Coordinates of C-alpha atoms and ligand atoms in Angstrom, one line a residue:
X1 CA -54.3 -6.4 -28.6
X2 CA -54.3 -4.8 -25.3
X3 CA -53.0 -5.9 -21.7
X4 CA -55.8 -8.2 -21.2
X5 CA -54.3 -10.1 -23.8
X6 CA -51.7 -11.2 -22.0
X7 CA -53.1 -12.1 -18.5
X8 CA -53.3 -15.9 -18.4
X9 CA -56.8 -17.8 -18.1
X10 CA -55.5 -21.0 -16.6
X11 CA -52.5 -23.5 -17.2
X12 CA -53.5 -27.0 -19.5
X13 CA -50.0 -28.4 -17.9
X14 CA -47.3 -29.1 -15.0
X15 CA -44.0 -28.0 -14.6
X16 CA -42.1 -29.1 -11.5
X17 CA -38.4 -28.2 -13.1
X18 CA -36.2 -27.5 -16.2
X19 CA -33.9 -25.3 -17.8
X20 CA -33.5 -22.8 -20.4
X21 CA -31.0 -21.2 -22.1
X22 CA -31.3 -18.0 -24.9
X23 CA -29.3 -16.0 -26.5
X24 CA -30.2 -12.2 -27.1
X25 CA -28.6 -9.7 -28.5
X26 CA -28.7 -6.0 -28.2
X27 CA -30.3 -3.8 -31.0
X28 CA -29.2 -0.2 -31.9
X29 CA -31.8 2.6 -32.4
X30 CA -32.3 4.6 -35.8
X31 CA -35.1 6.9 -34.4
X32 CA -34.8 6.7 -30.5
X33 CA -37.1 6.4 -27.8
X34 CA -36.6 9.0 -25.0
X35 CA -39.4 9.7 -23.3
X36 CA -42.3 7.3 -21.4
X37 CA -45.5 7.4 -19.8
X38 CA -46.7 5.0 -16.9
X39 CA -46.5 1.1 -17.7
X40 CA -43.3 1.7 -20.1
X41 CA -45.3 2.9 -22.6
X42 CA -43.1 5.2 -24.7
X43 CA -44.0 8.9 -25.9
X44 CA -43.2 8.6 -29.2
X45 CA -42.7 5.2 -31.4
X46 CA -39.0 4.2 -31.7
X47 CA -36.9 1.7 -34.9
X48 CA -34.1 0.0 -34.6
X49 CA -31.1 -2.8 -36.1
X50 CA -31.1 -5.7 -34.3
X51 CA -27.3 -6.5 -33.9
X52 CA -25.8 -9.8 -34.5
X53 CA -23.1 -10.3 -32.1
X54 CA -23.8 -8.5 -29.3
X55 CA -25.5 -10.5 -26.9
X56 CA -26.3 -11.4 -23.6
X57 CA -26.6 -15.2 -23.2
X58 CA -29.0 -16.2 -19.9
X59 CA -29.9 -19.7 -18.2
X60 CA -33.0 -19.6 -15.9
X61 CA -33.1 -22.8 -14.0
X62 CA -36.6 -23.3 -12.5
X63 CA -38.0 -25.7 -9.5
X64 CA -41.4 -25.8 -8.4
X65 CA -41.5 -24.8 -4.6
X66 CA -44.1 -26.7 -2.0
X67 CA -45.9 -23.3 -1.5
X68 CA -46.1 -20.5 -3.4
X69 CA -43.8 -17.6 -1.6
X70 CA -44.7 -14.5 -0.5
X71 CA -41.9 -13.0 -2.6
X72 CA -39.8 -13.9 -5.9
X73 CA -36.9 -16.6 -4.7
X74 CA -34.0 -16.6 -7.2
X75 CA -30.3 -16.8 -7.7
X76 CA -28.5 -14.7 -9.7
X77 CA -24.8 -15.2 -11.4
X78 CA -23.6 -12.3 -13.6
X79 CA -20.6 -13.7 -15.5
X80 CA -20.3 -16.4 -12.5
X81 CA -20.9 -13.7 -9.6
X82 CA -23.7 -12.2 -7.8
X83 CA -24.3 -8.5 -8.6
X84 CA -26.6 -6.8 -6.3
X85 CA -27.6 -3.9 -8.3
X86 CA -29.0 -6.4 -11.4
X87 CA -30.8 -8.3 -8.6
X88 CA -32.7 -4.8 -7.5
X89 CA -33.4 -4.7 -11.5
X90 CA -34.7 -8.3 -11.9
X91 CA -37.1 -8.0 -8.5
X92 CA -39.0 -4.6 -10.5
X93 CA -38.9 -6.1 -13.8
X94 CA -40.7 -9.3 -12.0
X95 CA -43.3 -7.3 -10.3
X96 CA -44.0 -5.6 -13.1
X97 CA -44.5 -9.1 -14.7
X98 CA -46.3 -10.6 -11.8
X99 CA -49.5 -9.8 -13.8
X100 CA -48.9 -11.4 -16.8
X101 CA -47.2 -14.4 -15.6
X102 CA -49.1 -15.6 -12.5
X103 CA -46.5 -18.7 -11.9
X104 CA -43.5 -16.3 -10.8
X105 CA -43.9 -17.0 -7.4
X106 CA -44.6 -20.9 -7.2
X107 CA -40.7 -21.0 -8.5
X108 CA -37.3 -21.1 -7.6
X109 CA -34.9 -19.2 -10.5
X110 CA -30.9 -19.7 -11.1
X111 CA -30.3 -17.2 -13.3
X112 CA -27.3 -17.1 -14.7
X113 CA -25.9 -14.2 -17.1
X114 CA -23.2 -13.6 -19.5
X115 CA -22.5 -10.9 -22.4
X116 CA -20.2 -10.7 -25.5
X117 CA -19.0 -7.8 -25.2
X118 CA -16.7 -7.0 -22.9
X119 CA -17.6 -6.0 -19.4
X120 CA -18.4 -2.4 -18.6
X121 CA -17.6 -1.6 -22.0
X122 CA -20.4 1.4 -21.9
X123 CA -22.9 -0.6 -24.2
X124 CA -26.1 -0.9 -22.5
X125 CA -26.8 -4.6 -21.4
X126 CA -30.3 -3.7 -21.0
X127 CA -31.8 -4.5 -23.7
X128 CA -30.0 -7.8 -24.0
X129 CA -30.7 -8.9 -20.8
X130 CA -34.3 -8.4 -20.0
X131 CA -34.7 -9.7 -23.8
X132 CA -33.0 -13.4 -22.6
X133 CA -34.8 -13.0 -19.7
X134 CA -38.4 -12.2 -20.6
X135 CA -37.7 -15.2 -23.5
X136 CA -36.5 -17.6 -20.9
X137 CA -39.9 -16.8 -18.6
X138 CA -42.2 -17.3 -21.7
X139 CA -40.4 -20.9 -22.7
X140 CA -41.7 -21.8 -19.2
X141 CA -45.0 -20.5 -19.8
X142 CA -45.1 -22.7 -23.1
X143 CA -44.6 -25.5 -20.9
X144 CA -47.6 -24.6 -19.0
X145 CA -49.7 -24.1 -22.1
X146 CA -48.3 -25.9 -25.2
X147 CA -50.5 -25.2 -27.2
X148 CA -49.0 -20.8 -27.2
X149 CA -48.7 -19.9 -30.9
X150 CA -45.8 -19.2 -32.4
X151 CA -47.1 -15.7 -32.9
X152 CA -48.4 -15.1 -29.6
X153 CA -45.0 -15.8 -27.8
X154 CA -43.2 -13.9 -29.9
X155 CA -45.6 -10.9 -28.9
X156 CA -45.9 -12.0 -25.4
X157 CA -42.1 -11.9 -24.9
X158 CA -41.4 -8.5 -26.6
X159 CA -44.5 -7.2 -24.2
X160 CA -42.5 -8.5 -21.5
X161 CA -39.3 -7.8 -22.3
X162 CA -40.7 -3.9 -22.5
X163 CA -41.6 -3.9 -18.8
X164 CA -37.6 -4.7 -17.9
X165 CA -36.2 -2.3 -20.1
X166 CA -38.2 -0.6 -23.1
X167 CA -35.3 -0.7 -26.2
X168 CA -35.7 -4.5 -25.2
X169 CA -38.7 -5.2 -26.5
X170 CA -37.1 -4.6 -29.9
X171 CA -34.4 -7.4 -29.5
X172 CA -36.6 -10.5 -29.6
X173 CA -36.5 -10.8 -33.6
X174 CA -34.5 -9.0 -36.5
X175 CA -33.7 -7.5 -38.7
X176 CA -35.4 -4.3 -38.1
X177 CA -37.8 -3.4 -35.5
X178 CA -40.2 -1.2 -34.9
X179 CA -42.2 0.0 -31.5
X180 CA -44.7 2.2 -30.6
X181 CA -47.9 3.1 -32.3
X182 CA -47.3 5.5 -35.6
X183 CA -50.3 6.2 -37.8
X184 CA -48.5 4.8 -41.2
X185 CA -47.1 1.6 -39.9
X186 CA -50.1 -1.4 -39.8
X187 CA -50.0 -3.3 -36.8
X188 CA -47.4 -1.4 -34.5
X189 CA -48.1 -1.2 -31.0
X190 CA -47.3 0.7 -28.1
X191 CA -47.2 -2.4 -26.2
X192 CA -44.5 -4.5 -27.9
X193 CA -42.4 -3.9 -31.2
X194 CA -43.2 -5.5 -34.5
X195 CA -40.9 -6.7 -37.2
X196 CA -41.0 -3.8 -39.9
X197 CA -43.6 -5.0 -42.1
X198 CA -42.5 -3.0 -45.9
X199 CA -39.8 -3.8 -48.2
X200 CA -36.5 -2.9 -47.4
X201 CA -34.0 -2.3 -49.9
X202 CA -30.9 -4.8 -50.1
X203 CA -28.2 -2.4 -49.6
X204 CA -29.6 -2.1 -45.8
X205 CA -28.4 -6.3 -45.8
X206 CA -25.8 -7.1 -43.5
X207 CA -25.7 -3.2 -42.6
X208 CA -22.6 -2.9 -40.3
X209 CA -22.6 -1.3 -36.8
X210 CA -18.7 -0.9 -35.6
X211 CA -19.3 0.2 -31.8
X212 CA -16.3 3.0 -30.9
X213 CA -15.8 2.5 -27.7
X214 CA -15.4 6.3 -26.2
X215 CA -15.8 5.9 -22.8
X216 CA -16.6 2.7 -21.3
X217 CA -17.0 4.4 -17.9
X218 CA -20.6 3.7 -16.1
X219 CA -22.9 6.5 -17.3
X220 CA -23.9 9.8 -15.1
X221 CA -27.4 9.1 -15.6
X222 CA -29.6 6.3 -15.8
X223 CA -31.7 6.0 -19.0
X224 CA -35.4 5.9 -16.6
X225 CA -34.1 9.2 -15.3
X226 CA -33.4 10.8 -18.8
X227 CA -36.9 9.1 -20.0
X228 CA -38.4 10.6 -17.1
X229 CA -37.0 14.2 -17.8
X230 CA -39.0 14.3 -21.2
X231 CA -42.2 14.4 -18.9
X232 CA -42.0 18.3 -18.6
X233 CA -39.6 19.2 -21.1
X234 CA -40.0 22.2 -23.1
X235 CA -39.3 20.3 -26.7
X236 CA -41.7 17.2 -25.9
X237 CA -44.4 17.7 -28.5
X238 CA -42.1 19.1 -31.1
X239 CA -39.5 16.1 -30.4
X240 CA -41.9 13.3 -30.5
X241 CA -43.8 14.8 -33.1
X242 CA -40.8 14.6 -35.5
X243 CA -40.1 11.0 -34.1
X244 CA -43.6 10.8 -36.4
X245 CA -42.2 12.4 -39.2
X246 CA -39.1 10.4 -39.5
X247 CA -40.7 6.8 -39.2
X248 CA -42.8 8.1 -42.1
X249 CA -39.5 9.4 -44.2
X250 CA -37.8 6.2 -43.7
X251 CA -40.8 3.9 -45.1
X252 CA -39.5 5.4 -48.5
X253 CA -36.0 5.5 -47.8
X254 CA -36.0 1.7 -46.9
X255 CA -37.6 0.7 -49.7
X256 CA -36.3 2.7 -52.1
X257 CA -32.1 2.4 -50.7
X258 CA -31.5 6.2 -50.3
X259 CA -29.0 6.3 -48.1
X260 CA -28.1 10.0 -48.2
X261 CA -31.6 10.4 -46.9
X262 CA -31.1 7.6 -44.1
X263 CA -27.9 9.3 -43.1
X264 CA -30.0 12.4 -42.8
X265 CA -32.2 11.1 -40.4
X266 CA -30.3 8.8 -38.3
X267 CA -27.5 11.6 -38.0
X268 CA -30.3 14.1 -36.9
X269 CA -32.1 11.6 -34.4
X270 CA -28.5 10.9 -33.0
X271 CA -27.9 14.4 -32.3
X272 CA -31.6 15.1 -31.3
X273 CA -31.7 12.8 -28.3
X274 CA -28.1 14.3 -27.2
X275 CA -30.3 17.6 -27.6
X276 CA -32.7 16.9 -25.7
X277 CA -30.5 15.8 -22.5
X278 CA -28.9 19.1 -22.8
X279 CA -31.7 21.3 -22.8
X280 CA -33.9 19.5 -20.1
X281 CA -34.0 20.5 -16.5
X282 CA -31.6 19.4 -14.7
X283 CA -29.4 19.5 -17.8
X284 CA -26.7 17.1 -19.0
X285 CA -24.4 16.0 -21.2
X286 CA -23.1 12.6 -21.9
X287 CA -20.6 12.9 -25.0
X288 CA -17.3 13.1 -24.2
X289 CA -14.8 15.4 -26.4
X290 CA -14.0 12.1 -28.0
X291 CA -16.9 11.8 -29.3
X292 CA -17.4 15.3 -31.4
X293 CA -14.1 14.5 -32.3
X294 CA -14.8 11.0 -33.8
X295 CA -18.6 13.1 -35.5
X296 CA -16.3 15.5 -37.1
X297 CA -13.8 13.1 -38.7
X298 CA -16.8 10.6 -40.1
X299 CA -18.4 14.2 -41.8
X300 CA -14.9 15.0 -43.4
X301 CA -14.3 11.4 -44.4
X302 CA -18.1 11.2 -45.8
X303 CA -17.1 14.9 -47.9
X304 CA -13.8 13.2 -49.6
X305 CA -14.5 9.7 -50.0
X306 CA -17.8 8.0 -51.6
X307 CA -18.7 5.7 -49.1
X308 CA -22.1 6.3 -46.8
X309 CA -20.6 5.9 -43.6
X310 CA -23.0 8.0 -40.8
X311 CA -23.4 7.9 -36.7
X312 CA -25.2 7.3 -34.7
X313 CA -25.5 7.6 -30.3
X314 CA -27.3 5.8 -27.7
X315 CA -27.5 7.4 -24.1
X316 CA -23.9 7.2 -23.5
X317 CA -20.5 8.7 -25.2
X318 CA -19.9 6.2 -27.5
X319 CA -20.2 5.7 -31.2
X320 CA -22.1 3.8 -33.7
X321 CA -20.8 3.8 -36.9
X322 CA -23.3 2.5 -40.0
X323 CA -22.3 1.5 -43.5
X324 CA -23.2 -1.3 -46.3
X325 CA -21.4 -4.0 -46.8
X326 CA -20.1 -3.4 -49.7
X327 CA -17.9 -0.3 -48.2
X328 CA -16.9 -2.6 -45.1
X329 CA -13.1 -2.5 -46.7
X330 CA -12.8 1.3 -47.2
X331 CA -14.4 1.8 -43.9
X332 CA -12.2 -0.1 -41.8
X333 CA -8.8 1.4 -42.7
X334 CA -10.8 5.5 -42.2
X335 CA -11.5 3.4 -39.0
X336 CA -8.0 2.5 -38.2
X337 CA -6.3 5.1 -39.5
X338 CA -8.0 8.2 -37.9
X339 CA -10.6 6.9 -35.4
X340 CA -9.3 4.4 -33.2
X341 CA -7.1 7.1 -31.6
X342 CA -10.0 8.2 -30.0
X343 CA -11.1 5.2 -28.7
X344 CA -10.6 4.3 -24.8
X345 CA -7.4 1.9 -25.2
X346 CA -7.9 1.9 -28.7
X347 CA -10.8 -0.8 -28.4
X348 CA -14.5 -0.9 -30.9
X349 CA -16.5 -3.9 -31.7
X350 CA -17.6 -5.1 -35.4
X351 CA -21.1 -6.0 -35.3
X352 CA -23.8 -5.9 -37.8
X353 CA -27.7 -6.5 -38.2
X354 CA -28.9 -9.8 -37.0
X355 CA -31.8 -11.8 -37.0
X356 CA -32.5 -11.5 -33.3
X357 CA -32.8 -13.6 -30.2
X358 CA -32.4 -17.8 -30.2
X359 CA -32.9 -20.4 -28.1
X360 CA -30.0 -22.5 -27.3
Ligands
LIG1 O1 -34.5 1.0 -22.9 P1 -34.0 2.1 -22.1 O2 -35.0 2.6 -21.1 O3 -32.7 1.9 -21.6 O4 -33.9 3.4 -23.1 C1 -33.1 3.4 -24.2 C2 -33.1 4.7 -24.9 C3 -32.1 4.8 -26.1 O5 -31.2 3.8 -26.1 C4 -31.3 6.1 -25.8 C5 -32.9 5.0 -27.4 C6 -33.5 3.7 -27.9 O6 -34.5 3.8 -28.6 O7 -32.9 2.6 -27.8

């Protein structure tokens, strides 16, 4: 498929009002995207858990206005009040939309948002939100043309989703999602992510993500800049390169269960993306002591005990920490007993994989 694909013909139908609710959730990243080219197209191809409970919730409200405006009218409530710096994100993400959904201006949106997790908790709402939102735009467009496919909407709102933030294109379905185009995965695309299509061993079932919560202050740097800084980075080839190389190591080690082989390469990702913030120009760092801390205890832990317990980071200081099921008990009192003291007030969140994004 290519962008074309996704430009509208004409509409069979009418829509003067409605309502939609969807719940998204946010997903966390085994090999990480860092890195993009124009459009949101990302520099190296990117896999990731869907989570189950962390979500952002989102009601568009929609009414037809007389005459199509000259600029996007809509409302915006962020856990019942107006924000004005997610209202600068929502006007780029529906420009960049404009394209592929020619109605955007013959409307009048309420939007009105909500997360799980806990506000300014340091978990990136991105992907979440522009996920609800993207799926809340295309339910309109189904009204316009009921006769979308399944298939297509799915693809349409991943696409979309992209273009608001690009780790959300990956939360529109679960378990486990894959964008960007890599040579040994059929079907994946640069322009939205695909379910992974091989087996998956059933240990990875019900995988658990408990969220440390390091620091839960706002981050230094925004994720666009840090994408951005990959542009003329001394690494680039070598770092997306082995972004390659690891989606191709993990099509065994999914089907096969090996998880001292997944811990490899999520652990080395992890620390890879840190590695690549610290060694661009300008240079930063976004762990916190806290978290080397926490990465030292779960590699002791991991030498004395049996379990598979292994990290991993997003663009931020705090820490994901993945296990199977079946080592949830063990896990949780290594959890409380060592890590929680590094915690900001002591606080994490259980989550685990989900099945992605549904309409309410
Ligand atoms: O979606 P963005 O632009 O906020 O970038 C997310 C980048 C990482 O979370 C660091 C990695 C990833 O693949 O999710």
């Amino acid at each position: 498929m290519t962008y074309k694909d996704f430009i509208p013909s004409t509409y069979t139908h009418d829509k003067t009002e409605g309502k939609v609710t969807y719940k998204s959730p946010s997903n966390i990243a085994l090999v990480k995207y860092w890195g993009k080219k124009d459009y949101q197209i990302p520099a190296n191809p990117s896999i990731s858990f869907t989570l189950g409970h962390s979500a952002t919730t989102t009601t568009m409200g929609y009414k037809k206005l007389k005459n199509k405006a000259s600029d996007f009218s809509f409302d915006l409530l962020f856990e019942g009040r107006s924000k004005e710096d997610f209202r600068y994100k929502i006007s780029t993400f529906l420009k960049r939309a404009e394209p592929y959904l020619p109605f955007l201006k013959a409307y009048h949106f309420t939007i009105e948002t909500s997360n799980s997790f806990p506000h300014s908790s340091g978990i990136a709402s991105s992907a979440s939100g522009m996920s609800a939102l993207a799926l809340c735009l295309m339910e309109l467009e189904r009204e316009l043309n009921p006769n979308m496919e399944p298939d297509f909407f799915k693809k349409k709102a991943s696409f979309l989703a992209r273009l608001g933030s690009g780790s959300a294109c990956r939360s529109i379905e679960g378990d486990i999602m894959q964008w960007g185009a890599h040579k040994d995965t059929q079907m994946s695309s640069d322009l939205y992510a695909i379910r992974y299509p091989y087996m998956v061993h059933p240990i990875f079932k019900n995988y658990q993500d408990t969220i440390l919560l390091v620091d839960k202050g706002s981050k230094q740097i925004s994720s666009s800049l840090g994408h951005n800084l990959m542009l003329h980075h001394t690494f680039a080839q070598q770092r997306f390169d082995q972004a390659h190389k690891n989606l191709t190591k993990l099509k065994r080690i999914f089907e096969e269960g090996d998880l001292l082989e997944f811990i490899k390469i999520v652990e080395s990702e992890a620390l890879t993306l840190h590695a690549m913030m610290m060694t661009s120009m300008p240079y930063f760092i976004l762990m916190k002591p806290n978290t080397l801390e926490i990465i030292n205890k779960i590699w002791a832990f991991r030498a004395t005990s049996k379990t598979h317990v292994c990290f991993t980071l997003d663009a931020g200081a705090n820490v994901h920490l993945l296990y199977p099921e079946n080592e949830k008990q063990e896990i949780y009192q290594f959890i409380n007993n060592e890590l929680v003291a590094y915690c900001e007030n002591g606080q994490y969140i259980c989550d685990q994989i989900g099945n992605g994004a549904e309409k309410l």
